[in-house]
mmCIF file of C-alpha atoms in Angstrom:
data_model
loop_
_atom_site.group_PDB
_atom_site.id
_atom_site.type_symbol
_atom_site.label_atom_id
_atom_site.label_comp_id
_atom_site.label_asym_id
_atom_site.label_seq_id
_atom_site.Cartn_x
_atom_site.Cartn_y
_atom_site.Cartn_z
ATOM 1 C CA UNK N 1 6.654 -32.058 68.305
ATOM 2 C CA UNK N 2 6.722 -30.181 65.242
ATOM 3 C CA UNK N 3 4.617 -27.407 66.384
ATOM 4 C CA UNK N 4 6.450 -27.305 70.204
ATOM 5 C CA UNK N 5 9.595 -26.925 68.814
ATOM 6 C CA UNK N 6 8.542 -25.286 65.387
ATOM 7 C CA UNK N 7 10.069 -27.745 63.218
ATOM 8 C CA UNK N 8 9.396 -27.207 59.576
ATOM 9 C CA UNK N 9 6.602 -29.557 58.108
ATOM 10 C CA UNK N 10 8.986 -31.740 55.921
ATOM 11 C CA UNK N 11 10.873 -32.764 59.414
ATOM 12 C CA UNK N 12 8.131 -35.507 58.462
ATOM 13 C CA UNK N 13 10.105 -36.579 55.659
ATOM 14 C CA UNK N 14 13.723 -36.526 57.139
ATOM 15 C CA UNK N 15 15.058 -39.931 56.794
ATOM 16 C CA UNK N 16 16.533 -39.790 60.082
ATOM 17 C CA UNK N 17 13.172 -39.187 61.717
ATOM 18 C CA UNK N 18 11.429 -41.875 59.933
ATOM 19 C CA UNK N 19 14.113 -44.506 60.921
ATOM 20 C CA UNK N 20 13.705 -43.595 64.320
ATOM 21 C CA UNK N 21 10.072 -43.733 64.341
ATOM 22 C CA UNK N 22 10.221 -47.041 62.683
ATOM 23 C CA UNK N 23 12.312 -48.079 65.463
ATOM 24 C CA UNK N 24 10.281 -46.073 68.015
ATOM 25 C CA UNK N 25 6.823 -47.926 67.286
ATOM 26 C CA UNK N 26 6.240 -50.385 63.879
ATOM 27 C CA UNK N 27 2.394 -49.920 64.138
ATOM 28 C CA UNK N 28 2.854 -46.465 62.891
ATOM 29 C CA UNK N 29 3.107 -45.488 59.158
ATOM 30 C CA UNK N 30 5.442 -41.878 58.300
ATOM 31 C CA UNK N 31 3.092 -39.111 58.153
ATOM 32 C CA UNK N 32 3.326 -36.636 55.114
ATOM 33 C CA UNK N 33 4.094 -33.030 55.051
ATOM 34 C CA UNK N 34 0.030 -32.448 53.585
ATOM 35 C CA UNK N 35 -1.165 -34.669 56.172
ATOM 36 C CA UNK N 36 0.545 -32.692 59.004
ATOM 37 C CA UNK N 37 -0.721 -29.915 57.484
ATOM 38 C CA UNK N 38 -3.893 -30.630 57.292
ATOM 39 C CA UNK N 39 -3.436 -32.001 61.268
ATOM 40 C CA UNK N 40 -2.234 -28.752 62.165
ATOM 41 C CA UNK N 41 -4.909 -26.706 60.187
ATOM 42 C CA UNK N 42 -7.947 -28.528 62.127
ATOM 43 C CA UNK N 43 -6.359 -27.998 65.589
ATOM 44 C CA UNK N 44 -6.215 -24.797 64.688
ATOM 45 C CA UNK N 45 -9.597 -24.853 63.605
ATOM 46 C CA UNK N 46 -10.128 -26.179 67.105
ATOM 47 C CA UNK N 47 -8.245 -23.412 69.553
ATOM 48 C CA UNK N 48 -9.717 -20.904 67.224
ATOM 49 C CA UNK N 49 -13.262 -21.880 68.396
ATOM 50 C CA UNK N 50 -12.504 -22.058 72.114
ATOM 51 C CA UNK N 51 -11.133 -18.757 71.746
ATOM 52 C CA UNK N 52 -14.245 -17.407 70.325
ATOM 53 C CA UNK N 53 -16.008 -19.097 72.839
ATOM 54 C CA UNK N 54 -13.350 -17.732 75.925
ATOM 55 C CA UNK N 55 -13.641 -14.131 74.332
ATOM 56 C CA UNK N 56 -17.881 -14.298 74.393
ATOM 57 C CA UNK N 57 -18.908 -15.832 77.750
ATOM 58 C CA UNK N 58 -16.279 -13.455 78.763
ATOM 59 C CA UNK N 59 -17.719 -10.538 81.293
ATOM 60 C CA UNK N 60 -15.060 -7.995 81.040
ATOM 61 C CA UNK N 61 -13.594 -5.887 78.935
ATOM 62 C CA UNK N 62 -10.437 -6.755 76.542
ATOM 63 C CA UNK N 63 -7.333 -4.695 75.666
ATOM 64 C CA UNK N 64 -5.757 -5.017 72.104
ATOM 65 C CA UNK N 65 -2.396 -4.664 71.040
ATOM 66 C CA UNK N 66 -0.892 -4.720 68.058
ATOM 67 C CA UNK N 67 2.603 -5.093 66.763
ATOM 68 C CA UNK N 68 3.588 -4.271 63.299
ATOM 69 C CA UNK N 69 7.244 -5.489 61.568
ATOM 70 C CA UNK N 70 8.666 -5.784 58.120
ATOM 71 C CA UNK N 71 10.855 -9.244 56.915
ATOM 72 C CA UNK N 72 9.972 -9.521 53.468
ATOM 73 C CA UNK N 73 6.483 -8.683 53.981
ATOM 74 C CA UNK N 74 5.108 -6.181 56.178
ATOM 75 C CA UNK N 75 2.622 -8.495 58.642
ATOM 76 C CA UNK N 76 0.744 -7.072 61.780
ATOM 77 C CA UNK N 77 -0.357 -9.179 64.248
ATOM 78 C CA UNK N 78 -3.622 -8.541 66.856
ATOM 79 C CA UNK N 79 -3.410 -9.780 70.406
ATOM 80 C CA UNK N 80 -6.186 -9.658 72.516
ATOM 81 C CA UNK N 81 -5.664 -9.376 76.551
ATOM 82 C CA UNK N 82 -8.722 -9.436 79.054
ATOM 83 C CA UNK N 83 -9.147 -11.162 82.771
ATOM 84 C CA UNK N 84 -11.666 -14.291 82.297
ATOM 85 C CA UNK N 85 -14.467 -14.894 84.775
ATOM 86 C CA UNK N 86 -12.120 -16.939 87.127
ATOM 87 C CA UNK N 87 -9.721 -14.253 87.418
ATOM 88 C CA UNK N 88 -7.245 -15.412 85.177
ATOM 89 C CA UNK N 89 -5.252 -12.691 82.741
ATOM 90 C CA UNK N 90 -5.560 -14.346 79.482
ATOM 91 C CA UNK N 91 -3.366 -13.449 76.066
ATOM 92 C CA UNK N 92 -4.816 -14.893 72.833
ATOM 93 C CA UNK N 93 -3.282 -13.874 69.333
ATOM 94 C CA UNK N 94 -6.512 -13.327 66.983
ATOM 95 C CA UNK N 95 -4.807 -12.703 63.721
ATOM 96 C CA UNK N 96 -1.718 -12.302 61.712
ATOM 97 C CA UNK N 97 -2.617 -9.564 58.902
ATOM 98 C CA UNK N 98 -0.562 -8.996 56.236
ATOM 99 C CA UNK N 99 -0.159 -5.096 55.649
ATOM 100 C CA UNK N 100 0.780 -3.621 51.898
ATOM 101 C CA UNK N 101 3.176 -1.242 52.158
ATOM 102 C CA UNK N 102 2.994 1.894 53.210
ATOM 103 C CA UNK N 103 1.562 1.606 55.835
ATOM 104 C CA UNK N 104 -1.710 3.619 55.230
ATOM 105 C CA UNK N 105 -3.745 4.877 57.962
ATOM 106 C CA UNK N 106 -6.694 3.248 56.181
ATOM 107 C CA UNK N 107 -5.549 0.230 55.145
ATOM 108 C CA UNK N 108 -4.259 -0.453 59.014
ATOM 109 C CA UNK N 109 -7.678 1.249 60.327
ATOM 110 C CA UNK N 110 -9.796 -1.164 57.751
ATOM 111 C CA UNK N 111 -8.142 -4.574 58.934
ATOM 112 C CA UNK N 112 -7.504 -3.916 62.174
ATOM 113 C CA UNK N 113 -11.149 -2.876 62.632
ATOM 114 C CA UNK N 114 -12.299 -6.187 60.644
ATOM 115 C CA UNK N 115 -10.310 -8.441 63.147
ATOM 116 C CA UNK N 116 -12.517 -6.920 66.117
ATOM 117 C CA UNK N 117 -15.766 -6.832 64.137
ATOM 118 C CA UNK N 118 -14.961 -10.791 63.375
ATOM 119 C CA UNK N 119 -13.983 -11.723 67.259
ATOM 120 C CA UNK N 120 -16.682 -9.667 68.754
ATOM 121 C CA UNK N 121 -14.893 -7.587 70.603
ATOM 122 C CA UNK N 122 -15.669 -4.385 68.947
ATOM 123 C CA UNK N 123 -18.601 -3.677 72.079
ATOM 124 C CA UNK N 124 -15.494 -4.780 74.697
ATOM 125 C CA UNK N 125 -12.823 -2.465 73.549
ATOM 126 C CA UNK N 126 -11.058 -1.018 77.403
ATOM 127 C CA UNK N 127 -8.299 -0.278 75.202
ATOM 128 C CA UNK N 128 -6.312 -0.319 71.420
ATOM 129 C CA UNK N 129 -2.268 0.444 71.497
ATOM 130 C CA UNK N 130 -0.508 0.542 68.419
ATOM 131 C CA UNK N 131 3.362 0.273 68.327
ATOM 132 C CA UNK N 132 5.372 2.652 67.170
ATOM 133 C CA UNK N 133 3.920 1.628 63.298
ATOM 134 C CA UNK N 134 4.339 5.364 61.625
ATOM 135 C CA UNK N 135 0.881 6.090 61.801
ATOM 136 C CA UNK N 136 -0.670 8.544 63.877
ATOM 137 C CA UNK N 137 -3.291 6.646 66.129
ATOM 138 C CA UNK N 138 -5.554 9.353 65.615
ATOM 139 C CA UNK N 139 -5.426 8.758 61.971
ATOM 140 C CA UNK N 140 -6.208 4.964 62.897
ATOM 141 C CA UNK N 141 -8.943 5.211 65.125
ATOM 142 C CA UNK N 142 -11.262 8.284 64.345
ATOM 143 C CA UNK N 143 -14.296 7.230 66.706
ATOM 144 C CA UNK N 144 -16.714 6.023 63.793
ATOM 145 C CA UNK N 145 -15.033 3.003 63.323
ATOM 146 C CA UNK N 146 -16.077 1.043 66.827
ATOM 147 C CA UNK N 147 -18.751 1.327 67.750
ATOM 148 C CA UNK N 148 -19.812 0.809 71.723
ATOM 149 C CA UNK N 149 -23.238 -0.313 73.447
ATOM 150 C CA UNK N 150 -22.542 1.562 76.501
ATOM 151 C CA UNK N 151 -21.289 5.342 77.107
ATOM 152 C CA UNK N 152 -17.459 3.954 77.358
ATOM 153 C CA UNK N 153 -15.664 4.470 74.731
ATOM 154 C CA UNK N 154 -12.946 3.007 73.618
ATOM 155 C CA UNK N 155 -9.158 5.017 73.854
ATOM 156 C CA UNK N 156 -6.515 5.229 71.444
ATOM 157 C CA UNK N 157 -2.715 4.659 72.817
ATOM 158 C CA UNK N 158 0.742 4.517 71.066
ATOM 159 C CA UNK N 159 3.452 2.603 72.522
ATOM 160 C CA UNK N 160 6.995 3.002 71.793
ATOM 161 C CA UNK N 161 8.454 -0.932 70.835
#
């Protein structure tokens, strides 16, 4: 429930909720904020595997995009898009990166490059678009970075978001 409706992790300790749930079932003790965080860590300990697992049995190629914002940190996140073996267009996020600002070619280039090397989908790469993040994409990507088993290679897009 927490994570559905993205409830912040001491909704454990709201009276209200444990009254209810004392109500709902007696069996069951209150749950602490730590525990639920420690509950929410594993299962996404958990997805994080079958997603590594989903991303190498997969055949095909995968797309990346990335989408880069500023709140009070400057945080890029890496999505990774491909069609699985039954057909099936898939979207996984693989990682939230926080970015120091400015954003610097390299330090963009460096983690964004990491994330692929860590998935193994640096020898998948169809295709990389950046958002509209300030950087040129040519600055990002300079060819040396990925590195591809076959002749493909990988292309460079910006988007406008």
């Amino acid at each position: 429930m927490v994570i559905m409706h993205e409830l912040p992790l001491r909704f454990m300790e709201y009276i209200g909720f444990q009254e209810m749930m004392a109500h709902a079932n007696l069996v069951v003790k209150p749950m602490s904020r730590n525990t639920l965080k420690s509950e929410i860590l594993k299962l996404h300990q958990i997805e994080k595997v079958k997603t590594f697992h989903l991303l190498g049995k997969n055949y095909g190629r995968v797309a990346i995009t990335t989408d880069l914002w500023t709140t009070s940190n400057q945080n890029m996140v890496v999505t990774a898009h491909f069609i699985d073996n039954s057909w099936k267009l898939c979207s996984r996020i693989l990682r939230f990166i926080y970015v120091p600002s400015p954003h610097a070619a390299d330090a963009l280039s460096n983690e964004l490059v990491q994330c692929l090397l860590d998935w193994n989908v640096d020898t998948k790469l169809s295709l990389v678009t950046l958002d509209n993040c300030g950087v040129p994409e040519d600055e990002i990507f300079t060819g040396e970075e990925v590195i591809s088993d076959d002749d493909d290679e990988p292309q460079a897009s910006s988007s406008m978001t």
